[in-house]
Amino acid sequence: EIASVAEALRGPITVAIPPIYTRTVLTEDALRERLTNALTGDAMISLPVNRLEPSAAVDAGLGEELARWFREGDSQLTDGIDTAVLRNTVWLVKEPLTADGAAALREHGVQLLVVPFDLYSELEGAIPPLTDTTLLLRTELPNGSSMPIAVVDPAMELLDPERDTGNTPAEDAVRLMATIAAIRNGLPADLRSMVLATPDLGVPDADVLVWIERFADEHPDVTLQPLAAVAGLTNPFLVGGEQLTVELADQPTMSIAERTDRVRVATLQAADVSSMLPADDDRPERWATELDTSLSTGLTAEEAAAQLDSVDAELNEVRDAVQPPEPFRFTVGGRDTEIPLRIGNTGPTPLSIRVRLEAERLSFPQGEIDVVLEPEDVTQVPVPVTARANGEFGVLVHLLTPAGNALGEPVELTARVNPLAGIGRVVTVGAVLVLLSWWYSWFRRRRQAELAVAIEGAVSRHPTGRTNGGETESADDRPDESADDGPDDTTNDGSDDESGDDGVRHR
């Protein structure tokens, strides 16, 4: 239908072709060539790679995704139809648009909104019976700026190819031209324009457009212009000296916030599982595409949920293919040995995983070990270990994806480490030293006790000692007889010889 309109008209037309059509409808070489030739010099409206209503995208926090999808859509459109000129200055509003959605379009470069009359009639501030559709309205944006709006006149129902007016294409074209002439003659002179499109912004009747183009060629005051030129060639619609301002919808028609949260989780899981697959596996790319398209407002909530369920099932299938080793006991007979692990893969694809072991009394020289599990087989994974102590204790085996996330719960093994030779020698020498030290201390204390007893016995037997009540008394304990007034029993003879001048008396 688009090719038929483009081929029938000489003047410029503006088309909105979903980018996905370049991968589906336009795969036929003959149709692609026909459309490419027909649209030479015409304009294509920039669209997201997948259908994504801007209001719903912003409401779900998908502003960055919307911008990315616009870039990807532009790339596909220009690759598919390289003869047309891509324009991002016009947006066809086919469903209620919020102010935040319009602001997102403004960031993309949109300068004009084209709104069907029925949709305009539902906006707050609209005055349907009094609206001049040949002039521009506006709406306020959250950032304080505004966006002009062109409203499709109800008379454009004559361009609907599905509507049977009972007239010939020429007669319908005459009625449209008469409407234009009545507005021009009945209203004040102004810069005016009318958008030639069906009431629902579909593809108009090519036969009627051909006659309008002929009449316009013969009318000095009517010309056909590209849609992008309307904003600069049309004056505002004033009410009370001010441009009529309408408020856009409060909420988007469809909320995709819930599915967006689920897609974000699934995207992380897909990246994790993708790290397990071979580099030439095509599933990660397909998962990314399906997760992206599940955000499209072209899908119902049920259709999007079914698509996400399918991706989740495939991700779980890959993860569940990894079979952890069964718990077992093993003995470490020396300082260095290996733990034999048997890890299975029930799937048809080689899977890369990472193995990490933890134990208090063992160390693992290689740390985490990367392993490729052969498909539908059990892979032997020897893990080098170094014992640091004797005894029996648990060992945890963690299976991870190469991205570092756990594949199920850890498996607990039981390790028994026999006495280590080096540790035995250290313990033996230490015990001997402790024993020798104890014996040395014991003999020393015994010797000191025997010596004390011997000294006490010697004192008791000495002539200067005496026994009083069984106790030994020293000479210092005897009474002081130097104070006796009687004559000494023995004295010196009073001579002056040197032997007696020390005054020592003897008993």
Short mmCIF file of C-alpha atoms in Angstrom, two decimals:
data_model
loop_
_atom_site.label_atom_id
_atom_site.label_comp_id
_atom_site.label_asym_id
_atom_site.label_seq_id
_atom_site.Cartn_x
_atom_site.Cartn_y
_atom_site.Cartn_z
CA GLU A 1 0.00 0.00 0.00
CA ILE A 2 2.82 2.39 0.83
CA ALA A 3 4.57 1.58 -2.42
CA SER A 4 1.33 2.24 -4.33
CA VAL A 5 0.92 5.71 -2.73
CA ALA A 6 4.58 6.61 -3.27
CA GLU A 7 4.44 5.52 -6.91
CA ALA A 8 1.21 7.39 -7.59
CA LEU A 9 2.33 10.77 -6.19
CA ARG A 10 5.02 13.08 -7.47
CA GLY A 11 5.14 15.20 -4.33
CA PRO A 12 6.84 14.33 -1.03
CA ILE A 13 5.25 11.92 1.39
CA THR A 14 6.22 10.88 4.92
CA VAL A 15 5.94 7.24 5.96
CA ALA A 16 6.29 5.35 9.24
CA ILE A 17 7.63 1.86 8.55
CA PRO A 18 8.38 -0.36 11.56
CA PRO A 19 12.06 -1.34 11.42
CA ILE A 20 11.16 -4.99 11.96
CA TYR A 21 9.57 -4.96 8.48
CA THR A 22 13.06 -4.70 6.99
CA ARG A 23 13.76 -8.17 8.46
CA THR A 24 10.36 -9.69 7.69
CA VAL A 25 8.13 -8.13 5.02
CA LEU A 26 10.97 -6.70 2.95
CA THR A 27 12.93 -9.94 2.70
CA GLU A 28 11.41 -10.38 -0.74
CA ASP A 29 13.83 -8.79 -3.19
CA ALA A 30 11.14 -7.62 -5.62
CA LEU A 31 9.12 -5.84 -2.94
CA ARG A 32 12.21 -4.29 -1.38
CA GLU A 33 13.36 -2.99 -4.74
CA ARG A 34 9.93 -1.61 -5.56
CA LEU A 35 9.57 0.23 -2.25
CA THR A 36 13.13 1.52 -2.37
CA ASN A 37 12.57 3.01 -5.80
CA ALA A 38 9.18 4.46 -4.87
CA LEU A 39 10.44 6.24 -1.71
CA THR A 40 13.43 7.93 -3.35
CA GLY A 41 13.65 11.41 -1.83
CA ASP A 42 10.71 10.87 0.54
CA ALA A 43 10.91 10.87 4.33
CA MET A 44 10.82 8.02 6.86
CA ILE A 45 9.95 8.67 10.51
CA SER A 46 12.48 7.44 13.06
CA LEU A 47 11.05 4.52 15.08
CA PRO A 48 12.39 2.16 17.79
CA VAL A 49 13.70 -1.18 16.58
CA ASN A 50 10.84 -2.84 18.51
CA ARG A 51 7.49 -1.25 19.12
CA LEU A 52 7.82 0.64 22.39
CA GLU A 53 5.35 3.35 23.34
CA PRO A 54 7.40 6.22 24.85
CA SER A 55 5.02 6.81 27.78
CA ALA A 56 5.16 3.16 28.88
CA ALA A 57 8.95 3.10 28.41
CA VAL A 58 9.54 6.13 30.65
CA ASP A 59 7.06 4.87 33.25
CA ALA A 60 9.00 1.58 33.48
CA GLY A 61 12.39 3.32 33.70
CA LEU A 62 13.41 2.34 30.17
CA GLY A 63 14.62 5.74 29.01
CA GLU A 64 18.06 4.42 28.07
CA GLU A 65 16.57 1.38 26.34
CA LEU A 66 14.22 3.64 24.35
CA ALA A 67 17.16 5.75 23.14
CA ARG A 68 19.10 2.60 22.23
CA TRP A 69 16.13 1.15 20.37
CA PHE A 70 15.76 4.39 18.39
CA ARG A 71 19.41 4.14 17.30
CA GLU A 72 19.05 0.49 16.34
CA GLY A 73 15.79 1.21 14.51
CA ASP A 74 17.39 4.03 12.55
CA SER A 75 20.23 1.74 11.53
CA GLN A 76 17.87 -0.96 10.29
CA LEU A 77 15.66 1.49 8.39
CA THR A 78 18.54 3.13 6.57
CA ASP A 79 20.06 -0.24 5.75
CA GLY A 80 16.75 -1.56 4.46
CA ILE A 81 15.56 1.52 2.53
CA ASP A 82 18.57 3.66 1.74
CA THR A 83 16.85 5.96 -0.76
CA ALA A 84 14.55 7.71 1.73
CA VAL A 85 15.57 10.46 4.17
CA LEU A 86 15.29 9.55 7.85
CA ARG A 87 13.48 12.19 9.96
CA ASN A 88 13.19 12.21 13.73
CA THR A 89 11.35 15.55 13.98
CA VAL A 90 7.77 14.18 13.72
CA TRP A 91 5.90 11.64 15.85
CA LEU A 92 2.53 10.08 14.98
CA VAL A 93 0.51 9.70 18.21
CA LYS A 94 -1.58 6.55 17.82
CA GLU A 95 -2.30 5.98 21.52
CA PRO A 96 -2.50 8.25 24.59
CA LEU A 97 0.83 9.97 25.26
CA THR A 98 1.99 11.28 28.65
CA ALA A 99 3.97 14.46 29.22
CA ASP A 100 6.98 12.38 30.28
CA GLY A 101 6.67 10.37 27.08
CA ALA A 102 6.56 13.57 25.03
CA ALA A 103 9.63 14.84 26.87
CA ALA A 104 11.48 11.62 25.93
CA LEU A 105 10.52 12.23 22.30
CA ARG A 106 11.77 15.80 22.55
CA GLU A 107 15.16 14.46 23.68
CA HIS A 108 15.17 12.30 20.56
CA GLY A 109 14.63 15.40 18.39
CA VAL A 110 10.86 15.34 17.84
CA GLN A 111 9.47 18.84 17.18
CA LEU A 112 5.86 18.08 16.19
CA LEU A 113 3.16 15.71 17.42
CA VAL A 114 0.47 14.61 14.95
CA VAL A 115 -2.68 13.60 16.86
CA PRO A 116 -5.92 12.06 15.51
CA PHE A 117 -9.01 14.17 16.21
CA ASP A 118 -10.66 11.52 18.41
CA LEU A 119 -7.59 11.23 20.62
CA TYR A 120 -7.28 15.01 20.85
CA SER A 121 -10.93 15.28 21.94
CA GLU A 122 -10.16 13.26 25.11
CA LEU A 123 -7.36 15.59 26.31
CA GLU A 124 -7.93 18.02 29.15
CA GLY A 125 -8.26 21.54 27.76
CA ALA A 126 -9.49 20.39 24.34
CA ILE A 127 -12.43 22.22 22.72
CA PRO A 128 -13.37 19.84 19.88
CA PRO A 129 -16.29 21.82 18.35
CA LEU A 130 -14.29 25.06 18.26
CA THR A 131 -10.83 23.79 17.34
CA ASP A 132 -9.23 25.07 14.17
CA THR A 133 -7.36 22.04 12.88
CA THR A 134 -5.46 24.15 10.34
CA LEU A 135 -3.48 25.81 13.16
CA LEU A 136 -1.19 24.35 15.81
CA LEU A 137 -2.00 23.61 19.46
CA ARG A 138 0.61 22.92 22.10
CA THR A 139 1.25 20.96 25.29
CA GLU A 140 3.49 21.76 28.24
CA LEU A 141 6.41 19.44 29.05
CA PRO A 142 7.79 18.68 32.55
CA ASN A 143 11.01 20.62 31.86
CA GLY A 144 9.07 23.85 31.20
CA SER A 145 9.24 23.72 27.40
CA SER A 146 6.33 23.00 25.08
CA MET A 147 5.59 20.82 22.06
CA PRO A 148 3.39 21.88 19.09
CA ILE A 149 0.49 19.62 18.09
CA ALA A 150 -1.14 19.20 14.67
CA VAL A 151 -4.63 17.68 14.81
CA VAL A 152 -5.91 15.56 11.91
CA ASP A 153 -9.21 17.04 10.73
CA PRO A 154 -12.30 14.75 10.77
CA ALA A 155 -12.80 15.51 7.06
CA MET A 156 -9.82 13.25 6.35
CA GLU A 157 -12.13 10.27 6.63
CA LEU A 158 -12.49 10.74 2.89
CA LEU A 159 -8.93 9.38 2.59
CA ASP A 160 -9.79 6.12 4.35
CA PRO A 161 -9.59 3.36 1.71
CA GLU A 162 -11.81 1.15 3.89
CA ARG A 163 -14.67 3.67 3.94
CA ASP A 164 -17.27 3.47 1.16
CA THR A 165 -18.39 7.05 0.52
CA GLY A 166 -20.36 6.17 -2.57
CA ASN A 167 -18.29 8.70 -4.50
CA THR A 168 -15.53 8.38 -7.01
CA PRO A 169 -11.97 9.24 -5.92
CA ALA A 170 -12.26 12.49 -7.85
CA GLU A 171 -15.50 13.43 -6.05
CA ASP A 172 -13.93 12.74 -2.63
CA ALA A 173 -10.95 14.89 -3.61
CA VAL A 174 -13.31 17.73 -4.62
CA ARG A 175 -15.04 17.59 -1.24
CA LEU A 176 -11.69 17.83 0.56
CA MET A 177 -10.58 20.76 -1.58
CA ALA A 178 -13.94 22.44 -0.88
CA THR A 179 -13.33 22.06 2.86
CA ILE A 180 -9.92 23.66 2.49
CA ALA A 181 -11.37 26.51 0.45
CA ALA A 182 -14.16 27.12 3.00
CA ILE A 183 -11.66 27.37 5.85
CA ARG A 184 -9.45 29.69 3.83
CA ASN A 185 -12.29 31.99 2.90
CA GLY A 186 -14.24 31.86 6.19
CA LEU A 187 -11.39 32.36 8.66
CA PRO A 188 -8.89 35.19 9.01
CA ALA A 189 -5.82 35.04 6.81
CA ASP A 190 -3.12 33.01 8.46
CA LEU A 191 -0.41 30.45 7.82
CA ARG A 192 -2.44 27.27 7.81
CA SER A 193 -1.90 23.60 6.99
CA MET A 194 -3.77 20.31 7.01
CA VAL A 195 -2.28 16.86 7.48
CA LEU A 196 -3.43 14.49 4.73
CA ALA A 197 -3.78 11.20 6.59
CA THR A 198 -6.54 8.80 7.56
CA PRO A 199 -8.26 9.44 10.92
CA ASP A 200 -6.24 6.59 12.50
CA LEU A 201 -2.97 7.62 10.79
CA GLY A 202 -3.08 4.65 8.43
CA VAL A 203 -2.15 4.48 4.75
CA PRO A 204 -4.49 6.84 2.79
CA ASP A 205 -6.28 6.08 -0.45
CA ALA A 206 -3.77 6.58 -3.27
CA ASP A 207 -6.50 7.32 -5.87
CA VAL A 208 -7.96 10.22 -3.84
CA LEU A 209 -4.49 11.63 -3.16
CA VAL A 210 -3.71 11.66 -6.87
CA TRP A 211 -6.71 13.92 -7.54
CA ILE A 212 -5.83 16.20 -4.61
CA GLU A 213 -2.32 16.57 -5.99
CA ARG A 214 -3.75 17.53 -9.38
CA PHE A 215 -6.07 20.13 -7.86
CA ALA A 216 -3.26 21.54 -5.72
CA ASP A 217 -1.09 21.95 -8.81
CA GLU A 218 -3.82 24.16 -10.31
CA HIS A 219 -4.50 26.15 -7.11
CA PRO A 220 -2.10 29.06 -6.52
CA ASP A 221 -2.57 29.08 -2.73
CA VAL A 222 -2.26 25.33 -2.03
CA THR A 223 0.99 23.35 -2.07
CA LEU A 224 2.03 19.93 -0.87
CA GLN A 225 4.85 20.02 1.69
CA PRO A 226 6.72 17.37 3.70
CA LEU A 227 5.22 16.66 7.11
CA ALA A 228 8.37 17.88 8.84
CA ALA A 229 7.77 21.38 7.39
CA VAL A 230 4.37 21.83 9.04
CA ALA A 231 5.77 23.13 12.35
CA GLY A 232 7.58 25.96 10.59
CA LEU A 233 4.80 26.82 8.10
CA THR A 234 1.81 26.93 10.49
CA ASN A 235 0.73 29.57 12.99
CA PRO A 236 -0.61 28.78 16.49
CA PHE A 237 -4.30 28.47 17.32
CA LEU A 238 -5.08 31.33 19.70
CA VAL A 239 -7.90 31.46 22.22
CA GLY A 240 -8.21 34.75 24.08
CA GLY A 241 -4.89 35.85 22.68
CA GLU A 242 -3.03 32.74 23.93
CA GLN A 243 -2.22 29.52 22.14
CA LEU A 244 -4.59 26.69 23.08
CA THR A 245 -2.76 24.36 25.48
CA VAL A 246 -3.91 20.84 26.22
CA GLU A 247 -2.69 18.39 28.87
CA LEU A 248 -1.54 14.98 27.77
CA ALA A 249 -2.57 11.71 29.46
CA ASP A 250 -1.74 11.11 33.12
CA GLN A 251 -0.84 7.42 32.73
CA PRO A 252 0.29 5.28 29.80
CA THR A 253 -2.30 2.97 28.28
CA MET A 254 -0.15 -0.07 29.07
CA SER A 255 2.13 -0.57 32.07
CA ILE A 256 5.20 -2.72 31.43
CA ALA A 257 6.88 -2.07 34.80
CA GLU A 258 6.30 -5.60 36.09
CA ARG A 259 7.66 -7.33 33.02
CA THR A 260 10.58 -4.88 32.95
CA ASP A 261 11.68 -6.04 36.42
CA ARG A 262 11.48 -9.63 35.28
CA VAL A 263 13.43 -8.91 32.09
CA ARG A 264 16.23 -7.26 34.06
CA VAL A 265 16.61 -10.32 36.28
CA ALA A 266 16.48 -12.66 33.29
CA THR A 267 19.09 -10.54 31.48
CA LEU A 268 21.55 -11.02 34.35
CA GLN A 269 20.81 -14.74 34.48
CA ALA A 270 21.25 -15.05 30.72
CA ALA A 271 24.65 -13.33 30.91
CA ASP A 272 25.65 -15.70 33.72
CA VAL A 273 24.59 -18.83 31.82
CA SER A 274 26.10 -17.53 28.59
CA SER A 275 29.53 -17.55 30.27
CA MET A 276 29.21 -21.35 30.49
CA LEU A 277 28.54 -21.89 26.78
CA PRO A 278 31.03 -22.21 23.90
CA ALA A 279 31.89 -19.00 22.04
CA ASP A 280 30.09 -20.13 18.87
CA ASP A 281 26.80 -20.95 20.63
CA ASP A 282 23.96 -18.87 19.16
CA ARG A 283 21.64 -19.04 22.17
CA PRO A 284 22.95 -15.95 24.03
CA GLU A 285 22.18 -13.72 21.05
CA ARG A 286 18.72 -15.21 20.69
CA TRP A 287 18.02 -14.82 24.41
CA ALA A 288 19.02 -11.15 24.25
CA THR A 289 16.67 -10.59 21.31
CA GLU A 290 13.76 -12.36 22.97
CA LEU A 291 14.26 -10.48 26.24
CA ASP A 292 14.33 -7.20 24.33
CA THR A 293 11.20 -7.95 22.34
CA SER A 294 9.33 -9.02 25.47
CA LEU A 295 9.47 -5.35 26.53
CA SER A 296 7.63 -4.32 23.39
CA THR A 297 4.23 -2.72 23.90
CA GLY A 298 3.23 -4.61 20.78
CA LEU A 299 2.94 -7.71 23.01
CA THR A 300 0.23 -8.22 25.59
CA ALA A 301 1.19 -9.05 29.18
CA GLU A 302 0.31 -12.70 28.58
CA GLU A 303 2.37 -12.92 25.39
CA ALA A 304 5.37 -11.30 27.07
CA ALA A 305 5.08 -13.63 30.10
CA ALA A 306 5.00 -16.69 27.83
CA GLN A 307 8.13 -15.51 26.02
CA LEU A 308 9.95 -14.89 29.31
CA ASP A 309 8.89 -18.32 30.61
CA SER A 310 10.47 -19.89 27.53
CA VAL A 311 13.79 -18.11 28.12
CA ASP A 312 13.78 -19.03 31.83
CA ALA A 313 13.22 -22.69 30.96
CA GLU A 314 16.23 -22.73 28.62
CA LEU A 315 18.46 -21.04 31.20
CA ASN A 316 17.45 -23.54 33.89
CA GLU A 317 18.06 -26.42 31.48
CA VAL A 318 21.69 -25.36 31.00
CA ARG A 319 22.30 -24.87 34.73
CA ASP A 320 20.61 -28.13 35.69
CA ALA A 321 22.82 -30.06 33.26
CA VAL A 322 25.75 -29.66 35.68
CA GLN A 323 25.74 -32.59 38.14
CA PRO A 324 27.79 -31.95 41.32
CA PRO A 325 29.95 -34.69 42.85
CA GLU A 326 28.40 -37.00 45.46
CA PRO A 327 29.60 -36.46 49.06
CA PHE A 328 32.40 -38.88 50.02
CA ARG A 329 35.20 -39.41 52.57
CA PHE A 330 38.85 -39.34 51.62
CA THR A 331 42.18 -39.67 53.38
CA VAL A 332 45.19 -37.42 53.02
CA GLY A 333 48.22 -39.57 53.70
CA GLY A 334 50.91 -36.93 53.24
CA ARG A 335 51.37 -33.20 53.11
CA ASP A 336 50.51 -32.84 49.39
CA THR A 337 47.89 -34.87 47.53
CA GLU A 338 44.89 -34.55 45.16
CA ILE A 339 41.16 -34.77 45.74
CA PRO A 340 39.43 -36.62 42.87
CA LEU A 341 36.13 -34.93 41.95
CA ARG A 342 33.64 -36.41 39.47
CA ILE A 343 31.39 -33.75 37.91
CA GLY A 344 28.75 -34.67 35.35
CA ASN A 345 27.18 -32.86 32.37
CA THR A 346 23.85 -34.30 31.19
CA GLY A 347 23.44 -31.74 28.39
CA PRO A 348 24.50 -31.98 24.74
CA THR A 349 26.84 -28.95 24.94
CA PRO A 350 30.28 -28.61 26.56
CA LEU A 351 29.92 -26.41 29.64
CA SER A 352 32.58 -24.29 31.32
CA ILE A 353 32.43 -24.09 35.11
CA ARG A 354 34.67 -23.04 38.00
CA VAL A 355 35.48 -25.22 41.02
CA ARG A 356 36.37 -23.80 44.42
CA LEU A 357 37.11 -25.78 47.62
CA GLU A 358 37.13 -24.54 51.21
CA ALA A 359 38.52 -26.23 54.36
CA GLU A 360 40.03 -24.96 57.60
CA ARG A 361 43.00 -27.33 57.70
CA LEU A 362 43.70 -27.68 53.99
CA SER A 363 45.09 -25.19 51.52
CA PHE A 364 44.54 -25.29 47.77
CA PRO A 365 47.59 -24.10 45.79
CA GLN A 366 45.71 -23.60 42.49
CA GLY A 367 42.80 -21.69 44.03
CA GLU A 368 39.73 -21.75 41.80
CA ILE A 369 40.00 -24.22 38.91
CA ASP A 370 38.34 -23.66 35.51
CA VAL A 371 36.97 -26.86 34.00
CA VAL A 372 35.21 -27.72 30.72
CA LEU A 373 32.66 -30.48 31.24
CA GLU A 374 32.29 -32.77 28.27
CA PRO A 375 28.70 -33.25 27.05
CA GLU A 376 26.74 -36.23 28.37
CA ASP A 377 29.73 -37.46 30.36
CA VAL A 378 31.41 -37.35 33.78
CA THR A 379 34.61 -35.34 33.98
CA GLN A 380 37.39 -36.20 36.44
CA VAL A 381 38.71 -33.08 38.17
CA PRO A 382 41.83 -33.63 40.34
CA VAL A 383 42.21 -30.81 42.88
CA PRO A 384 45.69 -30.42 44.46
CA VAL A 385 45.63 -29.87 48.24
CA THR A 386 48.18 -29.28 50.98
CA ALA A 387 47.48 -30.50 54.52
CA ARG A 388 48.19 -28.10 57.37
CA ALA A 389 47.04 -30.18 60.35
CA ASN A 390 46.03 -33.67 61.34
CA GLY A 391 42.49 -34.79 62.08
CA GLU A 392 39.09 -35.20 60.46
CA PHE A 393 37.12 -32.23 59.15
CA GLY A 394 34.73 -31.06 56.40
CA VAL A 395 35.58 -29.77 52.93
CA LEU A 396 33.06 -27.66 50.95
CA VAL A 397 32.99 -27.97 47.15
CA HIS A 398 31.51 -24.94 45.34
CA LEU A 399 30.56 -25.19 41.66
CA LEU A 400 30.38 -21.75 40.00
CA THR A 401 29.75 -20.29 36.59
CA PRO A 402 32.76 -18.58 34.97
CA ALA A 403 31.01 -15.31 35.89
CA GLY A 404 31.35 -16.32 39.56
CA ASN A 405 27.78 -17.27 40.53
CA ALA A 406 26.87 -20.45 42.38
CA LEU A 407 25.49 -23.50 40.59
CA GLY A 408 23.34 -24.93 43.36
CA GLU A 409 24.30 -25.60 46.97
CA PRO A 410 27.89 -26.56 47.96
CA VAL A 411 28.73 -30.23 48.47
CA GLU A 412 30.40 -31.24 51.76
CA LEU A 413 33.14 -33.86 51.72
CA THR A 414 34.88 -35.39 54.75
CA ALA A 415 38.70 -35.32 54.91
CA ARG A 416 40.90 -37.34 57.26
CA VAL A 417 44.55 -36.26 57.51
CA ASN A 418 46.93 -38.91 58.89
CA PRO A 419 49.87 -37.87 61.15
CA LEU A 420 52.28 -35.77 59.18
CA ALA A 421 56.02 -36.74 59.48
CA GLY A 422 57.30 -33.24 59.93
CA ILE A 423 54.71 -32.41 62.55
CA GLY A 424 55.50 -35.72 64.43
CA ARG A 425 59.19 -34.88 64.78
CA VAL A 426 58.38 -31.42 66.05
CA VAL A 427 55.93 -32.81 68.59
CA THR A 428 58.39 -35.55 69.76
CA VAL A 429 61.34 -33.19 70.25
CA GLY A 430 59.09 -30.75 72.05
CA ALA A 431 57.84 -33.47 74.41
CA VAL A 432 61.43 -34.62 75.22
CA LEU A 433 62.47 -31.07 76.04
CA VAL A 434 59.48 -30.59 78.32
CA LEU A 435 60.23 -33.89 80.08
CA LEU A 436 63.92 -33.05 80.59
CA SER A 437 62.99 -29.65 81.96
CA TRP A 438 60.57 -31.24 84.44
CA TRP A 439 63.13 -33.80 85.62
CA TYR A 440 65.76 -31.09 86.02
CA SER A 441 63.43 -29.01 88.15
CA TRP A 442 62.45 -32.04 90.24
CA PHE A 443 66.06 -33.08 90.94
CA ARG A 444 66.99 -29.51 91.80
CA ARG A 445 64.20 -29.16 94.32
CA ARG A 446 65.08 -32.58 95.84
CA ARG A 447 68.78 -31.67 96.13
CA GLN A 448 67.94 -28.39 97.83
CA ALA A 449 65.69 -30.21 100.32
CA GLU A 450 68.39 -32.81 101.15
CA LEU A 451 71.01 -30.09 101.64
CA ALA A 452 68.76 -28.22 104.04
CA VAL A 453 68.21 -31.37 106.13
CA ALA A 454 71.96 -32.08 106.23
CA ILE A 455 72.77 -28.56 107.45
CA GLU A 456 70.14 -28.75 110.16
CA GLY A 457 71.57 -32.10 111.35
CA ALA A 458 75.12 -30.75 111.45
CA VAL A 459 74.09 -27.76 113.54
CA SER A 460 72.31 -29.94 116.06
CA ARG A 461 75.40 -32.08 116.54
CA HIS A 462 77.87 -29.19 116.97
CA PRO A 463 79.42 -28.75 120.55
CA THR A 464 78.28 -25.15 120.72
CA GLY A 465 74.72 -26.17 120.22
CA ARG A 466 72.42 -27.50 122.92
CA THR A 467 69.15 -29.13 123.05
CA ASN A 468 66.25 -27.53 124.85
CA GLY A 469 63.10 -29.41 124.65
CA GLY A 470 64.31 -31.13 121.55
CA GLU A 471 65.15 -27.83 119.84
CA THR A 472 68.65 -26.61 118.94
CA GLU A 473 69.62 -23.34 120.60
CA SER A 474 72.54 -21.24 119.46
CA ALA A 475 74.99 -19.43 121.71
CA ASP A 476 73.25 -16.23 120.97
CA ASP A 477 70.21 -17.55 122.83
CA ARG A 478 71.97 -18.12 126.17
CA PRO A 479 71.46 -15.72 129.11
CA ASP A 480 73.67 -12.69 129.27
CA GLU A 481 76.13 -13.32 132.14
CA SER A 482 78.21 -10.32 131.47
CA ALA A 483 75.98 -8.44 133.84
CA ASP A 484 76.83 -10.77 136.83
CA ASP A 485 78.23 -8.77 139.73
CA GLY A 486 80.31 -11.69 140.95
CA PRO A 487 83.95 -12.25 140.07
CA ASP A 488 84.74 -13.96 136.86
CA ASP A 489 85.76 -17.56 137.06
CA THR A 490 88.68 -16.93 134.79
CA THR A 491 90.41 -13.59 134.12
CA ASN A 492 93.71 -12.43 132.85
CA ASP A 493 96.41 -11.64 135.33
CA GLY A 494 96.31 -7.97 134.61
CA SER A 495 99.56 -8.09 132.78
CA ASP A 496 100.11 -5.91 129.82
CA ASP A 497 100.99 -8.64 127.38
CA GLU A 498 99.43 -8.34 124.01
CA SER A 499 97.63 -11.66 124.31
CA GLY A 500 95.16 -10.36 126.84
CA ASP A 501 94.53 -6.82 125.82
CA ASP A 502 91.63 -7.88 123.69
CA GLY A 503 89.58 -8.28 126.90
CA VAL A 504 88.10 -11.61 125.87
CA ARG A 505 86.86 -13.68 128.70
CA HIS A 506 86.27 -17.44 128.43
CA ARG A 507 83.86 -19.76 130.15
#
